[in-house]
């Protein structure tokens, strides 16, 4: 692992992420819980799925925004703030108009996953010289992009398959975030 010096007292992104590693852990746990619930209740109605997705994106958005706000003097945390704001907006829309939102859920989920994935890939690239095994963040980003593209390309999949795909995505995404959080925790004291 190479450690690059920070310019004039500005903390490294790795240090900021390591200080708030628990926010990444909470995001991962929230994703895993959402994914498990999708598997446990496969006969769930679309409106309930919308509300579960809304709750997940709202919690994920609040945690990402919190991570951006608590990030201190790091100029590259805008991507966390953007992910947070988008997650909060999508989550609130799901609660305010669940019937209407159910019709456009696929497009929102696909777009959100693609945007989230792109920003996580950018974050992983920025961290490549600051931490070892940043691949977990990059892989979770690539998984998000792939998930979003699949949803846009094959929207006619059955409701049960759709729920299982969402559940699998959320569980794998969550596991990767949990792995990244514990990797960052090791840098907390460093």
PDB file of C-alpha atoms in Angstrom:
ATOM      1  CA  UNK A   1       0.000   0.000   0.000  1.00  0.00           C
ATOM      2  CA  UNK A   2       1.319   3.409  -0.869  1.00  0.00           C
ATOM      3  CA  UNK A   3       0.495   6.422   1.226  1.00  0.00           C
ATOM      4  CA  UNK A   4       0.546   9.755  -0.549  1.00  0.00           C
ATOM      5  CA  UNK A   5       1.095  12.858   1.556  1.00  0.00           C
ATOM      6  CA  UNK A   6      -1.857  15.202   1.883  1.00  0.00           C
ATOM      7  CA  UNK A   7      -1.428  18.761   0.638  1.00  0.00           C
ATOM      8  CA  UNK A   8      -1.227  21.442   3.353  1.00  0.00           C
ATOM      9  CA  UNK A   9      -3.197  19.778   6.125  1.00  0.00           C
ATOM     10  CA  UNK A  10      -6.049  18.474   3.955  1.00  0.00           C
ATOM     11  CA  UNK A  11      -6.916  14.976   5.170  1.00  0.00           C
ATOM     12  CA  UNK A  12      -6.754  12.104   2.721  1.00  0.00           C
ATOM     13  CA  UNK A  13     -10.055  10.718   1.512  1.00  0.00           C
ATOM     14  CA  UNK A  14      -8.994   7.378   3.005  1.00  0.00           C
ATOM     15  CA  UNK A  15      -8.626   8.976   6.428  1.00  0.00           C
ATOM     16  CA  UNK A  16     -12.056  10.586   6.282  1.00  0.00           C
ATOM     17  CA  UNK A  17     -13.707   7.376   5.087  1.00  0.00           C
ATOM     18  CA  UNK A  18     -11.839   5.429   7.775  1.00  0.00           C
ATOM     19  CA  UNK A  19     -12.991   7.849  10.482  1.00  0.00           C
ATOM     20  CA  UNK A  20     -16.635   7.261   9.511  1.00  0.00           C
ATOM     21  CA  UNK A  21     -16.293   3.623   8.435  1.00  0.00           C
ATOM     22  CA  UNK A  22     -19.386   2.792  10.471  1.00  0.00           C
ATOM     23  CA  UNK A  23     -21.594   4.815   8.099  1.00  0.00           C
ATOM     24  CA  UNK A  24     -20.486   2.568   5.237  1.00  0.00           C
ATOM     25  CA  UNK A  25     -21.137  -0.435   7.481  1.00  0.00           C
ATOM     26  CA  UNK A  26     -24.671   0.819   8.223  1.00  0.00           C
ATOM     27  CA  UNK A  27     -25.327   1.332   4.500  1.00  0.00           C
ATOM     28  CA  UNK A  28     -24.213  -2.255   3.890  1.00  0.00           C
ATOM     29  CA  UNK A  29     -26.365  -3.622   6.685  1.00  0.00           C
ATOM     30  CA  UNK A  30     -29.398  -1.671   5.415  1.00  0.00           C
ATOM     31  CA  UNK A  31     -28.861  -3.137   1.931  1.00  0.00           C
ATOM     32  CA  UNK A  32     -28.548  -6.682   3.298  1.00  0.00           C
ATOM     33  CA  UNK A  33     -31.722  -6.305   5.372  1.00  0.00           C
ATOM     34  CA  UNK A  34     -33.619  -4.988   2.350  1.00  0.00           C
ATOM     35  CA  UNK A  35     -32.354  -7.885   0.217  1.00  0.00           C
ATOM     36  CA  UNK A  36     -33.241 -10.524   2.800  1.00  0.00           C
ATOM     37  CA  UNK A  37     -36.752  -9.073   3.183  1.00  0.00           C
ATOM     38  CA  UNK A  38     -37.216  -9.313  -0.593  1.00  0.00           C
ATOM     39  CA  UNK A  39     -36.393 -13.060  -0.415  1.00  0.00           C
ATOM     40  CA  UNK A  40     -38.404 -13.775   2.740  1.00  0.00           C
ATOM     41  CA  UNK A  41     -41.606 -12.236   1.314  1.00  0.00           C
ATOM     42  CA  UNK A  42     -41.482 -13.117  -2.407  1.00  0.00           C
ATOM     43  CA  UNK A  43     -45.232 -12.657  -2.820  1.00  0.00           C
ATOM     44  CA  UNK A  44     -44.967  -9.044  -1.741  1.00  0.00           C
ATOM     45  CA  UNK A  45     -47.157  -6.579  -3.622  1.00  0.00           C
ATOM     46  CA  UNK A  46     -45.609  -3.974  -5.862  1.00  0.00           C
ATOM     47  CA  UNK A  47     -46.768  -1.123  -3.640  1.00  0.00           C
ATOM     48  CA  UNK A  48     -45.115  -2.765  -0.632  1.00  0.00           C
ATOM     49  CA  UNK A  49     -41.963  -3.263  -2.706  1.00  0.00           C
ATOM     50  CA  UNK A  50     -42.067   0.424  -3.588  1.00  0.00           C
ATOM     51  CA  UNK A  51     -42.309   1.307   0.108  1.00  0.00           C
ATOM     52  CA  UNK A  52     -39.449  -1.073   1.009  1.00  0.00           C
ATOM     53  CA  UNK A  53     -37.348   0.383  -1.778  1.00  0.00           C
ATOM     54  CA  UNK A  54     -38.292   3.884  -0.626  1.00  0.00           C
ATOM     55  CA  UNK A  55     -37.232   3.070   2.924  1.00  0.00           C
ATOM     56  CA  UNK A  56     -33.948   1.580   1.713  1.00  0.00           C
ATOM     57  CA  UNK A  57     -33.069   4.531  -0.552  1.00  0.00           C
ATOM     58  CA  UNK A  58     -34.093   7.017   2.138  1.00  0.00           C
ATOM     59  CA  UNK A  59     -31.905   5.347   4.792  1.00  0.00           C
ATOM     60  CA  UNK A  60     -29.036   4.899   2.328  1.00  0.00           C
ATOM     61  CA  UNK A  61     -29.372   8.516   1.210  1.00  0.00           C
ATOM     62  CA  UNK A  62     -29.386   9.879   4.768  1.00  0.00           C
ATOM     63  CA  UNK A  63     -26.324   7.788   5.681  1.00  0.00           C
ATOM     64  CA  UNK A  64     -24.436   8.807   2.517  1.00  0.00           C
ATOM     65  CA  UNK A  65     -25.307  12.486   3.079  1.00  0.00           C
ATOM     66  CA  UNK A  66     -24.247  12.169   6.720  1.00  0.00           C
ATOM     67  CA  UNK A  67     -20.951  10.698   5.587  1.00  0.00           C
ATOM     68  CA  UNK A  68     -20.444  13.623   3.185  1.00  0.00           C
ATOM     69  CA  UNK A  69     -21.290  16.206   5.864  1.00  0.00           C
ATOM     70  CA  UNK A  70     -19.063  14.618   8.521  1.00  0.00           C
ATOM     71  CA  UNK A  71     -16.240  14.312   6.008  1.00  0.00           C
ATOM     72  CA  UNK A  72     -14.401  17.398   7.203  1.00  0.00           C
ATOM     73  CA  UNK A  73     -12.094  19.284   4.874  1.00  0.00           C
ATOM     74  CA  UNK A  74     -12.034  16.922   1.900  1.00  0.00           C
ATOM     75  CA  UNK A  75     -12.932  18.439  -1.456  1.00  0.00           C
ATOM     76  CA  UNK A  76     -13.938  15.209  -3.168  1.00  0.00           C
ATOM     77  CA  UNK A  77     -16.904  14.263  -0.980  1.00  0.00           C
ATOM     78  CA  UNK A  78     -19.425  15.858  -3.377  1.00  0.00           C
ATOM     79  CA  UNK A  79     -20.181  12.439  -4.865  1.00  0.00           C
ATOM     80  CA  UNK A  80     -21.315  11.163  -1.456  1.00  0.00           C
ATOM     81  CA  UNK A  81     -23.521  14.236  -1.019  1.00  0.00           C
ATOM     82  CA  UNK A  82     -25.038  13.723  -4.484  1.00  0.00           C
ATOM     83  CA  UNK A  83     -25.723  10.038  -3.785  1.00  0.00           C
ATOM     84  CA  UNK A  84     -27.289  11.054  -0.469  1.00  0.00           C
ATOM     85  CA  UNK A  85     -29.550  13.737  -1.932  1.00  0.00           C
ATOM     86  CA  UNK A  86     -30.662  11.481  -4.802  1.00  0.00           C
ATOM     87  CA  UNK A  87     -31.397   8.623  -2.393  1.00  0.00           C
ATOM     88  CA  UNK A  88     -33.444  10.884  -0.131  1.00  0.00           C
ATOM     89  CA  UNK A  89     -35.424  12.325  -3.066  1.00  0.00           C
ATOM     90  CA  UNK A  90     -36.175   8.900  -4.539  1.00  0.00           C
ATOM     91  CA  UNK A  91     -37.140   7.529  -1.113  1.00  0.00           C
ATOM     92  CA  UNK A  92     -39.494  10.433  -0.408  1.00  0.00           C
ATOM     93  CA  UNK A  93     -41.106  10.136  -3.847  1.00  0.00           C
ATOM     94  CA  UNK A  94     -41.817   6.468  -3.161  1.00  0.00           C
ATOM     95  CA  UNK A  95     -43.655   7.360   0.062  1.00  0.00           C
ATOM     96  CA  UNK A  96     -45.598  10.333  -1.297  1.00  0.00           C
ATOM     97  CA  UNK A  97     -46.944   8.662  -4.475  1.00  0.00           C
ATOM     98  CA  UNK A  98     -46.590   4.864  -4.106  1.00  0.00           C
ATOM     99  CA  UNK A  99     -49.196   3.940  -6.746  1.00  0.00           C
ATOM    100  CA  UNK A 100     -47.772   6.294  -9.364  1.00  0.00           C
ATOM    101  CA  UNK A 101     -44.226   5.512  -8.362  1.00  0.00           C
ATOM    102  CA  UNK A 102     -44.860   1.797  -8.874  1.00  0.00           C
ATOM    103  CA  UNK A 103     -45.319   2.498 -12.597  1.00  0.00           C
ATOM    104  CA  UNK A 104     -41.953   4.184 -12.905  1.00  0.00           C
ATOM    105  CA  UNK A 105     -40.108   2.194 -10.241  1.00  0.00           C
ATOM    106  CA  UNK A 106     -38.108   0.277 -12.790  1.00  0.00           C
ATOM    107  CA  UNK A 107     -36.702   3.400 -14.435  1.00  0.00           C
ATOM    108  CA  UNK A 108     -35.914   5.051 -11.103  1.00  0.00           C
ATOM    109  CA  UNK A 109     -34.246   1.940  -9.715  1.00  0.00           C
ATOM    110  CA  UNK A 110     -32.223   1.379 -12.853  1.00  0.00           C
ATOM    111  CA  UNK A 111     -31.135   5.028 -13.048  1.00  0.00           C
ATOM    112  CA  UNK A 112     -30.330   5.194  -9.339  1.00  0.00           C
ATOM    113  CA  UNK A 113     -28.273   2.002  -9.512  1.00  0.00           C
ATOM    114  CA  UNK A 114     -26.332   3.256 -12.549  1.00  0.00           C
ATOM    115  CA  UNK A 115     -25.603   6.688 -11.019  1.00  0.00           C
ATOM    116  CA  UNK A 116     -24.670   5.154  -7.670  1.00  0.00           C
ATOM    117  CA  UNK A 117     -22.417   2.643  -9.415  1.00  0.00           C
ATOM    118  CA  UNK A 118     -20.633   5.249 -11.508  1.00  0.00           C
ATOM    119  CA  UNK A 119     -19.902   7.397  -8.451  1.00  0.00           C
ATOM    120  CA  UNK A 120     -18.683   4.393  -6.469  1.00  0.00           C
ATOM    121  CA  UNK A 121     -16.354   3.445  -9.327  1.00  0.00           C
ATOM    122  CA  UNK A 122     -15.050   7.034  -9.325  1.00  0.00           C
ATOM    123  CA  UNK A 123     -14.543   6.796  -5.563  1.00  0.00           C
ATOM    124  CA  UNK A 124     -12.688   3.493  -5.903  1.00  0.00           C
ATOM    125  CA  UNK A 125     -10.403   4.951  -8.575  1.00  0.00           C
ATOM    126  CA  UNK A 126      -9.630   7.906  -6.301  1.00  0.00           C
ATOM    127  CA  UNK A 127      -8.825   5.525  -3.432  1.00  0.00           C
ATOM    128  CA  UNK A 128      -6.640   3.145  -5.446  1.00  0.00           C
ATOM    129  CA  UNK A 129      -3.405   4.712  -4.181  1.00  0.00           C
ATOM    130  CA  UNK A 130      -4.661   5.315  -0.644  1.00  0.00           C
ATOM    131  CA  UNK A 131      -5.925   1.873   0.449  1.00  0.00           C
ATOM    132  CA  UNK A 132      -5.350  -1.734  -0.500  1.00  0.00           C
ATOM    133  CA  UNK A 133      -8.143  -3.748  -2.061  1.00  0.00           C
ATOM    134  CA  UNK A 134     -10.279  -0.788  -3.088  1.00  0.00           C
ATOM    135  CA  UNK A 135     -11.740  -3.254  -5.559  1.00  0.00           C
ATOM    136  CA  UNK A 136     -14.664  -3.927  -3.167  1.00  0.00           C
ATOM    137  CA  UNK A 137     -15.929  -0.374  -3.651  1.00  0.00           C
ATOM    138  CA  UNK A 138     -15.290  -0.531  -7.404  1.00  0.00           C
ATOM    139  CA  UNK A 139     -16.918  -3.946  -7.706  1.00  0.00           C
ATOM    140  CA  UNK A 140     -20.008  -2.768  -5.811  1.00  0.00           C
ATOM    141  CA  UNK A 141     -20.153   0.153  -8.251  1.00  0.00           C
ATOM    142  CA  UNK A 142     -19.809  -2.130 -11.275  1.00  0.00           C
ATOM    143  CA  UNK A 143     -22.501  -4.399  -9.826  1.00  0.00           C
ATOM    144  CA  UNK A 144     -24.797  -1.387  -9.453  1.00  0.00           C
ATOM    145  CA  UNK A 145     -24.230  -0.313 -13.062  1.00  0.00           C
ATOM    146  CA  UNK A 146     -24.818  -3.859 -14.342  1.00  0.00           C
ATOM    147  CA  UNK A 147     -27.997  -4.168 -12.269  1.00  0.00           C
ATOM    148  CA  UNK A 148     -29.324  -0.870 -13.639  1.00  0.00           C
ATOM    149  CA  UNK A 149     -28.592  -1.801 -17.240  1.00  0.00           C
ATOM    150  CA  UNK A 150     -30.248  -5.228 -16.858  1.00  0.00           C
ATOM    151  CA  UNK A 151     -33.382  -3.583 -15.438  1.00  0.00           C
ATOM    152  CA  UNK A 152     -33.582  -1.199 -18.395  1.00  0.00           C
ATOM    153  CA  UNK A 153     -32.922  -3.893 -21.019  1.00  0.00           C
ATOM    154  CA  UNK A 154     -35.298  -6.589 -19.690  1.00  0.00           C
ATOM    155  CA  UNK A 155     -38.242  -4.812 -18.029  1.00  0.00           C
ATOM    156  CA  UNK A 156     -40.723  -7.576 -18.822  1.00  0.00           C
ATOM    157  CA  UNK A 157     -39.289 -10.024 -16.289  1.00  0.00           C
ATOM    158  CA  UNK A 158     -41.799 -11.635 -13.969  1.00  0.00           C
ATOM    159  CA  UNK A 159     -42.603  -9.964 -10.644  1.00  0.00           C
ATOM    160  CA  UNK A 160     -41.067 -12.773  -8.604  1.00  0.00           C
ATOM    161  CA  UNK A 161     -37.864 -12.764 -10.656  1.00  0.00           C
ATOM    162  CA  UNK A 162     -37.782  -8.980 -10.369  1.00  0.00           C
ATOM    163  CA  UNK A 163     -38.023  -9.185  -6.576  1.00  0.00           C
ATOM    164  CA  UNK A 164     -35.312 -11.845  -6.431  1.00  0.00           C
ATOM    165  CA  UNK A 165     -32.990  -9.799  -8.658  1.00  0.00           C
ATOM    166  CA  UNK A 166     -33.506  -6.782  -6.411  1.00  0.00           C
ATOM    167  CA  UNK A 167     -32.937  -8.906  -3.304  1.00  0.00           C
ATOM    168  CA  UNK A 168     -29.770 -10.486  -4.708  1.00  0.00           C
ATOM    169  CA  UNK A 169     -28.436  -7.096  -5.788  1.00  0.00           C
ATOM    170  CA  UNK A 170     -29.099  -5.571  -2.369  1.00  0.00           C
ATOM    171  CA  UNK A 171     -27.484  -8.471  -0.470  1.00  0.00           C
ATOM    172  CA  UNK A 172     -24.338  -8.567  -2.639  1.00  0.00           C
ATOM    173  CA  UNK A 173     -24.085  -4.752  -2.657  1.00  0.00           C
ATOM    174  CA  UNK A 174     -24.487  -4.731   1.126  1.00  0.00           C
ATOM    175  CA  UNK A 175     -21.862  -7.438   1.655  1.00  0.00           C
ATOM    176  CA  UNK A 176     -19.381  -5.504  -0.480  1.00  0.00           C
ATOM    177  CA  UNK A 177     -20.043  -2.314   1.497  1.00  0.00           C
ATOM    178  CA  UNK A 178     -19.603  -4.196   4.794  1.00  0.00           C
ATOM    179  CA  UNK A 179     -16.296  -5.587   3.513  1.00  0.00           C
ATOM    180  CA  UNK A 180     -15.171  -2.103   2.473  1.00  0.00           C
ATOM    181  CA  UNK A 181     -16.207  -0.675   5.859  1.00  0.00           C
ATOM    182  CA  UNK A 182     -14.104  -3.183   7.790  1.00  0.00           C
ATOM    183  CA  UNK A 183     -11.188  -2.593   5.434  1.00  0.00           C
ATOM    184  CA  UNK A 184     -11.466   1.148   6.097  1.00  0.00           C
ATOM    185  CA  UNK A 185     -11.772   0.559   9.852  1.00  0.00           C
ATOM    186  CA  UNK A 186      -8.246  -0.861   9.825  1.00  0.00           C
ATOM    187  CA  UNK A 187      -7.039   2.567   8.650  1.00  0.00           C
ATOM    188  CA  UNK A 188      -8.930   4.415  11.391  1.00  0.00           C
ATOM    189  CA  UNK A 189      -6.112   4.362  13.911  1.00  0.00           C
ATOM    190  CA  UNK A 190      -3.374   4.754  11.297  1.00  0.00           C
TER     191      UNK A 190
END
